Coordinates of C-alpha atoms in Angstrom, one line a residue:
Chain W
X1 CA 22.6 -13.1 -2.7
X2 CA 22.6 -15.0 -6.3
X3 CA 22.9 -17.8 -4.7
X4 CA 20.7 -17.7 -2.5
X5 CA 18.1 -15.9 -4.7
X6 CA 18.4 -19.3 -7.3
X7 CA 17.6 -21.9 -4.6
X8 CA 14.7 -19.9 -3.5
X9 CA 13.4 -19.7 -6.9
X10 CA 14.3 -23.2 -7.8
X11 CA 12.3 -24.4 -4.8
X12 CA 9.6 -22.1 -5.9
X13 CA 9.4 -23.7 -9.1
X14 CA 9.5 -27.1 -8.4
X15 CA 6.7 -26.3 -5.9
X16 CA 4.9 -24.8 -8.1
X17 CA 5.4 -27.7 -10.7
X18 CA 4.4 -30.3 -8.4
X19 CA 1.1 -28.1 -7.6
X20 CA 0.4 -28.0 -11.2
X21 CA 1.5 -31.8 -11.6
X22 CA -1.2 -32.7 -9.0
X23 CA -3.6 -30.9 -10.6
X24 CA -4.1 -32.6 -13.7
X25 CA -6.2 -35.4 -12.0
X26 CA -9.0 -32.7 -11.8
X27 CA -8.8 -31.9 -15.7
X28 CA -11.7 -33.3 -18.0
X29 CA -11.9 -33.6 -21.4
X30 CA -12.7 -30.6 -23.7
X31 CA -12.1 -26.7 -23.9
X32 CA -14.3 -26.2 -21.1
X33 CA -12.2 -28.0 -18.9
X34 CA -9.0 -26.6 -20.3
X35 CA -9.6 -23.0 -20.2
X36 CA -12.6 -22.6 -17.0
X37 CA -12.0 -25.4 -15.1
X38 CA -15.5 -26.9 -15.9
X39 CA -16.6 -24.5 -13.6
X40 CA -15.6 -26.6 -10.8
X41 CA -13.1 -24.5 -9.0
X42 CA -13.5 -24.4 -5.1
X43 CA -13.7 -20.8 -3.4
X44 CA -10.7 -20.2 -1.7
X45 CA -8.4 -21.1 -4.8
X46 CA -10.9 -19.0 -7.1
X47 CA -10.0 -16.1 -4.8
X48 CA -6.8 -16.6 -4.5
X49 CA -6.3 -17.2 -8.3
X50 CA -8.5 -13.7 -8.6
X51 CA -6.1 -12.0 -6.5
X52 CA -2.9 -13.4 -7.7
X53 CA -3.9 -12.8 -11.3
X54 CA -5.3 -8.6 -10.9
X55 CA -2.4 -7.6 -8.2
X56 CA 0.8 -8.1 -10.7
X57 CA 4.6 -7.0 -10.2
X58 CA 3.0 -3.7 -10.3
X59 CA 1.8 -3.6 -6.7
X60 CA 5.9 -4.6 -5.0
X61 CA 7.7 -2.5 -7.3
X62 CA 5.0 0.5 -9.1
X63 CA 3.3 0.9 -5.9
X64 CA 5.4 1.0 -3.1
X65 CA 7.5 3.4 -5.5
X66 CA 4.8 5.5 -6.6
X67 CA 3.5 5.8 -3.1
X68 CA 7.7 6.9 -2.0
X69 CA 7.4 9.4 -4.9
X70 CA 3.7 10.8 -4.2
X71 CA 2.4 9.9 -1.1
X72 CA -0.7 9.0 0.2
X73 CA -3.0 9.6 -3.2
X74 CA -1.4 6.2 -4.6
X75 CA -3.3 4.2 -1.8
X76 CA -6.9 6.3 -2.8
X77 CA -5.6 5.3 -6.4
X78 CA -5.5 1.6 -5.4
X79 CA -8.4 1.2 -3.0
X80 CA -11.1 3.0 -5.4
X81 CA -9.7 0.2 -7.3
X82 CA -10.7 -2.6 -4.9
X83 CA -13.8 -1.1 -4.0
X84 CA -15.2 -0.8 -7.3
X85 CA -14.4 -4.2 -8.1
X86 CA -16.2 -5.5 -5.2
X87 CA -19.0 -3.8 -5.8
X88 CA -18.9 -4.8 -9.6
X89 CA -18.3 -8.7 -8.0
X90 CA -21.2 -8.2 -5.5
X91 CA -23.9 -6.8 -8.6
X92 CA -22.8 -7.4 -12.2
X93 CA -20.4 -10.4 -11.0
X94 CA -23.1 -13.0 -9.9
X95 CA -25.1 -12.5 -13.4
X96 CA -22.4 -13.5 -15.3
X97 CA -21.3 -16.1 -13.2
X98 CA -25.4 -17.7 -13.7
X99 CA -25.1 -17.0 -17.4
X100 CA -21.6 -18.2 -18.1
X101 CA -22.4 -22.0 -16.8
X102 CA -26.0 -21.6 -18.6
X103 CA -24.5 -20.6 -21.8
X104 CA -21.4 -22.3 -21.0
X105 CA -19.1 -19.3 -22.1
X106 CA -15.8 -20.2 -21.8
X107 CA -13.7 -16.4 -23.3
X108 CA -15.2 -13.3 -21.9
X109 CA -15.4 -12.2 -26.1
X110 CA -17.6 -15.4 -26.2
X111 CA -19.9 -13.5 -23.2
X112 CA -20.2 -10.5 -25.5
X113 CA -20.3 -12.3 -29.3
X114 CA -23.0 -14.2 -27.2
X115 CA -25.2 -11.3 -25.7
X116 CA -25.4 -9.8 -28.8
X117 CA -25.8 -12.4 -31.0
X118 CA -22.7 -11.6 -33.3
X119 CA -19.4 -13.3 -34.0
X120 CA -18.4 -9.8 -35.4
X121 CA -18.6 -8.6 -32.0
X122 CA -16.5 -12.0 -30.7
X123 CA -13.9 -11.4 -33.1
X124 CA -13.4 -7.2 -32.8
X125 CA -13.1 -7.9 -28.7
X126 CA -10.6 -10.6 -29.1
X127 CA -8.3 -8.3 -31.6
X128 CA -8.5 -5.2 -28.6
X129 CA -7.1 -8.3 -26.5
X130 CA -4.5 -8.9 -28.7
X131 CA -3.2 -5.6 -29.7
X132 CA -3.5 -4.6 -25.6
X133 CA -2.2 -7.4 -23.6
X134 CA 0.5 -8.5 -25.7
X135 CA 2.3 -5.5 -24.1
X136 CA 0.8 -6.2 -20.8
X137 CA 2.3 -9.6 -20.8
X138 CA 5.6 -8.1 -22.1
X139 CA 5.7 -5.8 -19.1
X140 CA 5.4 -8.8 -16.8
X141 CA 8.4 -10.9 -18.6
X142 CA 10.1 -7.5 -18.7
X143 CA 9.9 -7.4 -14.6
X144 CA 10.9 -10.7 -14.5
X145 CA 14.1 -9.8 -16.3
X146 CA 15.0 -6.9 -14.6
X147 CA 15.1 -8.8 -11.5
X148 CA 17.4 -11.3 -12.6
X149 CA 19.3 -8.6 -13.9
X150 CA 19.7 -6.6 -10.5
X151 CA 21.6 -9.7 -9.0
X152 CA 23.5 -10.6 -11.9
X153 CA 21.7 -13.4 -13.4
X154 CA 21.0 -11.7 -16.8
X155 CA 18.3 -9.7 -18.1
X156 CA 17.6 -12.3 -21.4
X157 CA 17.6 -15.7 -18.7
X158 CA 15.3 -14.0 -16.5
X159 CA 12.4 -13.3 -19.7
X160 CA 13.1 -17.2 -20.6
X161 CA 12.5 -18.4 -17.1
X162 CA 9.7 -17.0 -16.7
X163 CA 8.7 -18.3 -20.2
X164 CA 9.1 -21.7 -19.3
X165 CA 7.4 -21.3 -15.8
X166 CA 4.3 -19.9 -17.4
X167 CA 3.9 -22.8 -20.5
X168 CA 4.6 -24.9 -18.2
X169 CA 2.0 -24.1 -15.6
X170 CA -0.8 -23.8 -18.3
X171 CA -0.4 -26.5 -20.4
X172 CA 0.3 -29.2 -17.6
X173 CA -3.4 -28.9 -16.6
X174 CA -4.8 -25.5 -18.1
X175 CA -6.9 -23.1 -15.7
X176 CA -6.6 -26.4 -13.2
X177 CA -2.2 -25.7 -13.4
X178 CA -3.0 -22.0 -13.0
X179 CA -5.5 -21.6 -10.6
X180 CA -3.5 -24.0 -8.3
X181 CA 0.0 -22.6 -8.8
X182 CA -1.9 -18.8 -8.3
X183 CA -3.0 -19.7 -4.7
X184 CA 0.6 -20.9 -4.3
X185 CA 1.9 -17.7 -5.5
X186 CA -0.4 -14.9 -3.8
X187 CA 0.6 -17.0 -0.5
X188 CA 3.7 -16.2 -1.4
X189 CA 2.8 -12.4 -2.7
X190 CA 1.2 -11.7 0.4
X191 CA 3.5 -13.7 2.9
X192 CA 6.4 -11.7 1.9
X193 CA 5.1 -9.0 1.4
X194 CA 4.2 -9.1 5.2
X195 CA 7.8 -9.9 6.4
X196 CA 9.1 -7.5 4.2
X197 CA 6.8 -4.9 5.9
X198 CA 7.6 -6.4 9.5
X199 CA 11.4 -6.1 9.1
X200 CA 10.9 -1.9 7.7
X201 CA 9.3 -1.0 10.8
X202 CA 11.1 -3.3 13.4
X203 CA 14.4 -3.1 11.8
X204 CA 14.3 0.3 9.5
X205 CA 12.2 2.7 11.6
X206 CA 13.7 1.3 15.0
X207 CA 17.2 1.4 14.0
X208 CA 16.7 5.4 13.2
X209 CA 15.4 6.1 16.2
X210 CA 12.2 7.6 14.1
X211 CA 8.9 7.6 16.1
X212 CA 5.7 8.6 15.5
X213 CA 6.0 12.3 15.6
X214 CA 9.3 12.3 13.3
X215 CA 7.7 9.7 10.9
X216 CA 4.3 12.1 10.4
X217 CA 7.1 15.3 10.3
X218 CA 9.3 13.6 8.0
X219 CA 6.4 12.5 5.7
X220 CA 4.9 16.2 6.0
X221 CA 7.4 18.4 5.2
X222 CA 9.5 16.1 2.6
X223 CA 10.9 17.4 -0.5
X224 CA 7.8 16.5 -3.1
X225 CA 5.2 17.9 -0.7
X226 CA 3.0 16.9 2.2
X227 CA 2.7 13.3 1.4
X228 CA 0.1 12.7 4.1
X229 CA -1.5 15.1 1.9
X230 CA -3.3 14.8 -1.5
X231 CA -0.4 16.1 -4.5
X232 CA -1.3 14.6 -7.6
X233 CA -3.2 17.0 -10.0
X234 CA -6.9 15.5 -10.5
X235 CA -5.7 14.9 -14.2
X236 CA -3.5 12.0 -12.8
X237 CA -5.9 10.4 -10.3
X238 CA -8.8 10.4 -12.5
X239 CA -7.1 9.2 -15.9
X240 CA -5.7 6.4 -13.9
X241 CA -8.5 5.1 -11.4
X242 CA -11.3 5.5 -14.2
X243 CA -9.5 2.0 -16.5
X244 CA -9.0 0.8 -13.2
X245 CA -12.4 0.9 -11.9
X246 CA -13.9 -1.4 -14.4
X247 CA -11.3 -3.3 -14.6
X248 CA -13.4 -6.6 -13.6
X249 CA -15.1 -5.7 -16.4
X250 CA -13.3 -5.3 -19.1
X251 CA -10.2 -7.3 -18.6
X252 CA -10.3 -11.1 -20.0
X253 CA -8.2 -12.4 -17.5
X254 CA -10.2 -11.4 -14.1
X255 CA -13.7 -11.8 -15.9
X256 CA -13.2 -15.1 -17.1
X257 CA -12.2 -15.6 -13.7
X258 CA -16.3 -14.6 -12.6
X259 CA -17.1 -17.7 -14.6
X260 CA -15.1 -20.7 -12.5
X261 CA -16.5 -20.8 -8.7
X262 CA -18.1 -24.5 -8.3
X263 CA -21.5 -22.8 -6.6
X264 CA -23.0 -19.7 -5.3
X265 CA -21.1 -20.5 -1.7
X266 CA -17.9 -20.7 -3.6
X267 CA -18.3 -17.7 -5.5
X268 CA -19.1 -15.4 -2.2
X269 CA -16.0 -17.2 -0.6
X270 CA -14.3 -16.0 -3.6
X271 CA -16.2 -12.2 -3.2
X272 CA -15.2 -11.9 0.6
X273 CA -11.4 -13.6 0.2
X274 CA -10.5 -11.2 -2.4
X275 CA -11.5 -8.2 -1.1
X276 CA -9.5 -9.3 2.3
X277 CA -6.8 -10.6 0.4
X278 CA -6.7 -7.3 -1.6
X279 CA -7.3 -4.5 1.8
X280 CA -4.2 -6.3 3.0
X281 CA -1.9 -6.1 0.4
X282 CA -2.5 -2.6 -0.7
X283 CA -2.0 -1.5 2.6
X284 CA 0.9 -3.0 3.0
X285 CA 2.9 -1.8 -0.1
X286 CA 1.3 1.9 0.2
X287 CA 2.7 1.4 3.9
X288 CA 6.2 0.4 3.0
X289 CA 6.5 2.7 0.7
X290 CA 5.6 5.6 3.3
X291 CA 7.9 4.0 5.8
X292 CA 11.0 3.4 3.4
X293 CA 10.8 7.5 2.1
X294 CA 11.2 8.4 6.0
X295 CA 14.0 6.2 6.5
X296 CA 16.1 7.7 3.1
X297 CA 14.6 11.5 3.9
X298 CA 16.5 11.1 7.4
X299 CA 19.1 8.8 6.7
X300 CA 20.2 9.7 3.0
X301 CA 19.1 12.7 0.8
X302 CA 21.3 12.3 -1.8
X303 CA 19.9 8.3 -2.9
X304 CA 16.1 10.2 -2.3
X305 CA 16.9 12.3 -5.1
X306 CA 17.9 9.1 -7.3
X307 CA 15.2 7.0 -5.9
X308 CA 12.5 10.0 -7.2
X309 CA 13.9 10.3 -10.5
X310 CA 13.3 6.1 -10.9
X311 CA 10.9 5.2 -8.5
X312 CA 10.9 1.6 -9.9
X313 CA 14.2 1.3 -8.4
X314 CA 13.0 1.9 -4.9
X315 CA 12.4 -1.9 -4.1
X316 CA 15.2 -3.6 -5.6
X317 CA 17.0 -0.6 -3.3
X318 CA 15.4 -1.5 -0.3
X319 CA 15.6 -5.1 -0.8
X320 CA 19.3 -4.5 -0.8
X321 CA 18.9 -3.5 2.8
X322 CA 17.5 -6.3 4.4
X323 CA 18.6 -10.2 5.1
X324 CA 19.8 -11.8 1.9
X325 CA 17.2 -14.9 2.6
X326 CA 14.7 -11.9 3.2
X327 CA 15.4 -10.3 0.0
X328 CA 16.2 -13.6 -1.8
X329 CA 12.0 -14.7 -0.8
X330 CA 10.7 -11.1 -1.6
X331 CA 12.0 -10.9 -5.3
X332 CA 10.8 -14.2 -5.6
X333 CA 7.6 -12.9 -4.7
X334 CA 7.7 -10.0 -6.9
X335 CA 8.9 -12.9 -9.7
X336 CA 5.4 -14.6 -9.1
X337 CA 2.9 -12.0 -8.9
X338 CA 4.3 -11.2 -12.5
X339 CA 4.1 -14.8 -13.9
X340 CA 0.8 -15.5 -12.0
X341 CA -0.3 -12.3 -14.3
X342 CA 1.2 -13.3 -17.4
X343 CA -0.3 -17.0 -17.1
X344 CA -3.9 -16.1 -16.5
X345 CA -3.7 -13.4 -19.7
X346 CA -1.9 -16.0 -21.8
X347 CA -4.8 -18.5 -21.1
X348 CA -8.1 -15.9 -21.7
X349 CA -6.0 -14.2 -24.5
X350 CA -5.8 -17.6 -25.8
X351 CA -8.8 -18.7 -25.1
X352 CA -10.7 -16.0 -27.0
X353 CA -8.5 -17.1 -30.1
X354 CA -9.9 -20.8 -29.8
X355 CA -13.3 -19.6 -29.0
X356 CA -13.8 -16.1 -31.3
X357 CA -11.2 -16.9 -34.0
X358 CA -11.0 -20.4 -34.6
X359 CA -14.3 -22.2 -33.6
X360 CA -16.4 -19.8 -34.7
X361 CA -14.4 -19.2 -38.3
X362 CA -14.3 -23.1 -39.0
X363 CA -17.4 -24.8 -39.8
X364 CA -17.1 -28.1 -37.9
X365 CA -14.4 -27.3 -35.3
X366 CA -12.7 -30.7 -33.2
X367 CA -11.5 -31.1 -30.1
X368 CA -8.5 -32.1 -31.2
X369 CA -7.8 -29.5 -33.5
X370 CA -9.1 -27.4 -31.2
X371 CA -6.1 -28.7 -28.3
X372 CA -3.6 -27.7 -31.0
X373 CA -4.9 -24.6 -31.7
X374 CA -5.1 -23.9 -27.9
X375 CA -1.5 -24.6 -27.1
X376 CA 0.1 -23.0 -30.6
X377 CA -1.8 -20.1 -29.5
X378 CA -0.3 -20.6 -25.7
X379 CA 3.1 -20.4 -27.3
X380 CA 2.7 -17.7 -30.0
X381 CA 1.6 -15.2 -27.8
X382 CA 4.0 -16.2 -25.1
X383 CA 7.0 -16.2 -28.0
X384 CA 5.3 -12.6 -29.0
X385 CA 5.4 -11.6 -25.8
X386 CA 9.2 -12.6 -24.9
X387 CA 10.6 -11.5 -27.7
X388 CA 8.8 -8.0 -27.0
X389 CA 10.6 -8.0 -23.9
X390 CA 13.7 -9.5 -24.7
X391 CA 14.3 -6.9 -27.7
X392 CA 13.4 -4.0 -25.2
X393 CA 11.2 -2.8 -27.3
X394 CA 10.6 0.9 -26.1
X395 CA 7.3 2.0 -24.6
X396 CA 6.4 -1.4 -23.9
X397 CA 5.9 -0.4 -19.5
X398 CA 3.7 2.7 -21.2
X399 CA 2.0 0.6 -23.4
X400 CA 0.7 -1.9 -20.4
X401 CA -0.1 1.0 -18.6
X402 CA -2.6 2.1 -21.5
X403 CA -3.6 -1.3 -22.0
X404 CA -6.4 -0.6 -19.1
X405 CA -8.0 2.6 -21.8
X406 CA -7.1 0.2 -24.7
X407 CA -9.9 -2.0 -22.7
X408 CA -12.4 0.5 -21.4
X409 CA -14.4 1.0 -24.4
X410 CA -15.8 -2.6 -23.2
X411 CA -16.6 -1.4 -20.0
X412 CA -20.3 0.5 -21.6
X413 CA -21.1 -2.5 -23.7
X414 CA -20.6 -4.9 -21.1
X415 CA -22.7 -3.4 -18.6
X416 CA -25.3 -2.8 -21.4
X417 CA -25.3 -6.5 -22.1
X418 CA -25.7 -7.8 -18.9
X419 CA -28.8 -5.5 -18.2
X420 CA -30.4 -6.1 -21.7
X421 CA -29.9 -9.7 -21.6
X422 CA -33.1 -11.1 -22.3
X423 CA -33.9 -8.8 -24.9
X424 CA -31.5 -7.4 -27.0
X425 CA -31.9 -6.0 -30.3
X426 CA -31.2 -7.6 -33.5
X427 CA -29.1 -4.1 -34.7
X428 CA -27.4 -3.8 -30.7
X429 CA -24.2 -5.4 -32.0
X430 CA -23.6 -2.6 -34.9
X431 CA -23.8 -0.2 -31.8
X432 CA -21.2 -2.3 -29.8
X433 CA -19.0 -2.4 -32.4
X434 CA -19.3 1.3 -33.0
X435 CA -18.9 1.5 -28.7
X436 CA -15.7 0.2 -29.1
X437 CA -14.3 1.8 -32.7
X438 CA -15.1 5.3 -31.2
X439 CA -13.5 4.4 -27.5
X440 CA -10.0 2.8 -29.4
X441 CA -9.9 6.1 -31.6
X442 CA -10.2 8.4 -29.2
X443 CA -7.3 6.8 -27.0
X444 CA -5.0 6.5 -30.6
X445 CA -5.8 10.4 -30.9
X446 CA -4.8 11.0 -27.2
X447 CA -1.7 9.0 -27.7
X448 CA -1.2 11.4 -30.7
X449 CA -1.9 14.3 -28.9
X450 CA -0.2 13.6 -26.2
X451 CA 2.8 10.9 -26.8
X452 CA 2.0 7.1 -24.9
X453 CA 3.1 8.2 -21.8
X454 CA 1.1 11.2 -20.6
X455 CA -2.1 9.9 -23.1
X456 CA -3.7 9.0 -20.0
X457 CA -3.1 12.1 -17.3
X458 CA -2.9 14.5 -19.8
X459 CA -5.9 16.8 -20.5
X460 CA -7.7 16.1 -23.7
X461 CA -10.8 18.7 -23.3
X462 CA -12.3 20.7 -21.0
X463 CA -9.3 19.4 -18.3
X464 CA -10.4 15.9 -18.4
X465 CA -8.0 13.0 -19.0
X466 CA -8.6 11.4 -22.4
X467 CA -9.8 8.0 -19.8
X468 CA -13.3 10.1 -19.1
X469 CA -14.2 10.7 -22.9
X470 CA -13.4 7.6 -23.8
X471 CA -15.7 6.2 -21.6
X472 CA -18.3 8.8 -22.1
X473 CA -18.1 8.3 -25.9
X474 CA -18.6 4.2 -25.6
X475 CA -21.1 5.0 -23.1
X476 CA -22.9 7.3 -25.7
X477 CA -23.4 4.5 -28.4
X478 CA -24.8 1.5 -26.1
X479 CA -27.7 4.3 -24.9
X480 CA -29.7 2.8 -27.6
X481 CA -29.5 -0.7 -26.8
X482 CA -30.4 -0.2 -22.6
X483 CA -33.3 1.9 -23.5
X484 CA -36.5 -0.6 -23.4
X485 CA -38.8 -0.3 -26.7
Chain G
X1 CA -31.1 -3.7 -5.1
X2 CA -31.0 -0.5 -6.5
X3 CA -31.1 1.4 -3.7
X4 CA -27.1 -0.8 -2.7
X5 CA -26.3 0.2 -6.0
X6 CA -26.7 3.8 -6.0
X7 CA -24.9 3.8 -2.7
X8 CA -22.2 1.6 -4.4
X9 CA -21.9 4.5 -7.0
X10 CA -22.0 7.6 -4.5
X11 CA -19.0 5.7 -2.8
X12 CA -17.2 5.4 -5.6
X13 CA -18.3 9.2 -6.3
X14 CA -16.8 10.4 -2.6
X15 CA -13.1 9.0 -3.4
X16 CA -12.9 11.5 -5.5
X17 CA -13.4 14.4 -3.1
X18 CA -9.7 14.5 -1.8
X19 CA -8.9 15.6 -5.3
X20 CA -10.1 19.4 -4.3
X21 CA -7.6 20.5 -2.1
X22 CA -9.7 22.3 0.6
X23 CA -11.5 18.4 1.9
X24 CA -7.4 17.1 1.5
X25 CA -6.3 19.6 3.8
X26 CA -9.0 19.8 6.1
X27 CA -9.3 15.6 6.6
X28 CA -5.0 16.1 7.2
X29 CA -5.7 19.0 9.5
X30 CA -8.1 16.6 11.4
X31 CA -6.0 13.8 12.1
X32 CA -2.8 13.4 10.3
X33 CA -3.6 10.1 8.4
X34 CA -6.7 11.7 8.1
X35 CA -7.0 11.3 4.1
X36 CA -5.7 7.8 4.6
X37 CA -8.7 7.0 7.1
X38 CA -11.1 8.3 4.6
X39 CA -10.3 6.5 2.1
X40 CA -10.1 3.1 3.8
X41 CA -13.0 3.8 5.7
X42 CA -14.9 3.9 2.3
X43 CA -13.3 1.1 1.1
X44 CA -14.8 -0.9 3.8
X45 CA -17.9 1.1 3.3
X46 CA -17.6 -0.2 -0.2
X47 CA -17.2 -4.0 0.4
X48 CA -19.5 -4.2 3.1
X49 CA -22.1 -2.9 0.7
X50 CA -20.8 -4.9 -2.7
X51 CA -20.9 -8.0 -0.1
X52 CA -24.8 -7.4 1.0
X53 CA -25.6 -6.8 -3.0
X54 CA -24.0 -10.0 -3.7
X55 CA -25.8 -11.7 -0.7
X56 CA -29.2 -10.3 -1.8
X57 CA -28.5 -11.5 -5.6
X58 CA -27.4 -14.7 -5.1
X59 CA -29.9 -15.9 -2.6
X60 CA -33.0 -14.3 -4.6
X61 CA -32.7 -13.5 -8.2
X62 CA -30.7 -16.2 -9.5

């Protein structure tokens, strides 16, 4: 199984590289080109880099187990999820796609420091980037060293290949390396995925003897409930779906991705492929993780219970299952949703440093300075981010599950922004700022209140997750600037 | 265009039904992937409707 899991991944990787590699010969001169492709990017690889970039290791591993654990609500959790976003492409998506080449924003904090005419508003927005995906990005090194770790290969060699595969895709030809090598990878996502889901029902379900009527009985009367049913308490389902709603608005990675499709037909081929892309994945890992509790409820009670006490383990167990070769190509699939994650946020993250922190601070910026700022920047938050992960630093999987609140208080202003952008008001960014400084401490008093890891399903007030008052309290301050005068 | 969008927000609104337990149990008692249906069904719902918004908007406004 090592073995064979290293030649996979080696091929992956030197795939990947010569994707990247190939590349370059698209890649202009400038920050533009580096970090949004001079807006040149065709449609299928914008949606495939859109797709490859919002469904993480998250989806393999958190999903299928969370759907084992809980049921069915997981796949209302992740479709409301898709939904909104397509809706959010379909209406809010197109206007910044106009504005971004007009304006020629290249860091979704340039949109905002742009819309309201402050660099104050640039620089607070890339700061909530820093502070929230930092841990986000740690998560995604973290999965890449667990993996390595469940076949042997070392939890520390995992977090450093995955280091080097991500600086290495981004700085060989910027979004051009990433875009490229994230259509490699969510072919890969998705493709194994597939087989994966193939071999639980031919090869799982079949070998059982389980059909149709023992599957839904099985499912109906299992230990945590009727998982056909709805068991989560509505804490839990709204204080996760509402960050994950606006997601494609507030998260620097997808909305910077709103800004790269070549023309208006690329940009609905990137619309249509995602939202295919992302129906057929989500079904697929809700499905396998329906079909893989039915096989352990019948076949083994005593691994369900330790399955439900670490439902992140329920992959790597069922992997164990299947063909080696099987196995060996769906962990490297897990291995690239994670880095095609980590890349894209390394580049906006970085991104909003060159654009918000340094270009705007200096008072004659270069291009060449700027180059070396973009790729120390690359590398610091990518040397943050592994050390983070290689020191195990605790609460770093609860702290990129808050990282989605840590980024809602942007949802409000951004919506504000886009609907007031003709005519904003000289004082709208004071209200922005105070949008997001109200939204931030309300989520550091839930966390207070209720520790990082229930901050988000627990009740604040009145039974609602702290997820709704943070967005009703941003929500409250950008009133002001979408009323017309 | 506004008319998709409230549309677009009453979707959203009706994932959230499930949550009370009588519409759970009575969309299981239905079919049993019942709650499953629903929620794809307005998924689709969803998509079909963010597609046509984006259609409209990018062949007329901008």
């Amino acid at each position: 199984m090592k073995e064979l899991y290293v030649a996979v991944l080696v091929f992956f990787f030197v795939m990947g590289t010569i994707i990247a590699w190939l590349s370059r010969r698209y890649l202009g001169k400038g920050s533009r080109e580096f970090f949004v492709g001079g807006y040149k990017i065709g449609g299928f690889i914008s949606a495939m880099t859109y797709a490859a970039t919002t469904y993480s290791a998250f989806m393999m591993v958190g999903l299928v187990g969370l759907t084992f654990a809980s049921g069915v609500a997981a796949l209302g959790f992740e479709l409301v999820y898709l939904a909104s976003t397509v809706v959010i492409l379909g209406s809010i998506g197109p206007v910044i796609w106009y504005e971004a080449r007009r304006r020629g924003w290249v860091s979704s904090s340039e949109m905002l420091s742009d819309l309201y005419g402050s660099r104050y508003v640039g620089i607070i927005v890339s700061l909530v980037y820093l502070f929230t995906l930092v841990p986000y990005t740690a998560a995604q090194l973290k999965g890449v060293g667990e993996i390595f770790n469940s076949i042997n290969l070392g939890y520390e060699y995992g977090v450093i290949f995955a280091f080097i595969a991500i600086a290495f895709w981004i700085l060989i030809a910027g979004l051009w390396s990433v875009a490229t090598t994230d259509a490699f990878q969510g072919i890969w996502m998705l493709g194994s995925s597939i087989a994966v889901a193939i071999w639980s029902i031919l090869f799982l379900l079949s070998a059982s003897n389980i059909d149709y009527n023992m599957f839904v009985n099985i499912l109906s009367n299992s230990s945590s409930g009727n998982l056909l049913s709805f068991i989560w308490s509505p804490q839990m389902f709204i204080g996760l779906t509402i960050p994950w709603i606006f997601f494609a608005l507030t998260n620097p990675q997808v909305v910077q991705r709103l800004y790269i499709p070549k023309d208006r037909k690329a940009y609905m081929k990137m619309v249509k492929y995602f939202a295919l892309y992302g129906f057929i994945y989500t079904v697929i890992c809700v499905l396998l993780g329906m079909v893989f509790r039915v096989y352990i409820a019948f076949n083994n009670v005593d691994v369900e219970g330790i399955l439900l006490k670490n439902r992140d383990s329920v992959t790597p167990y069922m992997l164990t299952l299947t063909h080696p070769l099987l196995a060996a190509i769906a962990y490297v699939g897990i291995t690239a949703a994670a880095i095609s994650t980590a890349n894209s946020i390394v580049l906006s993250v970085s991104s909003s440093i060159v654009r918000d922190l340094y270009e705007r601070i200096v008072v004659k910026p270069n291009e060449k300075t700027s180059k070396v700022v973009s790729t120390a920047s690359i590398l610091s938050l990518l040397i943050l981010a592994s050390i983070t992960a290689i020191m195990k630093v605790g609460y770093i999987v609860e702290l990129s599950v808050i990282s989605s609140a840590g980024l809602l208080p942007l949802a409000p202003i951004t919506i504000a922004a886009i609907i007031r952008k003709k005519d904003m008001n000289r004082y709208s960014y004071i209200y922005a700022i105070a949008s997001i400084l109200l939204g931030e401490a309300i989520l550091i008093y839930a966390i207070a209140v209720h520790g990082i890891s229930k901050a988000l399903t627990a009740p604040l007030l009145l039974q609602l997750p702290s997820p709704i008052w943070i967005l009703l309290a941003s929500a409250l301050f950008v009133i002001p600037i979408t009323i017309k005068r | 265009m506004k008319k998709y969008i409230v549309i677009s927000i009453m979707v959203i609104i009706l994932f959230y039904i499930p949550m009370f337990k009588l519409f759970s149990d009575l969309f299981v008692k239905a079919f049993n992937f019942g709650l499953m249906l629903y929620w794809i069904v307005l998924t689709l719902v969803a998509v079909f409707i963010g597609i046509k918004t984006l259609k409209r908007l990018i062949g007329e406004a901008l």
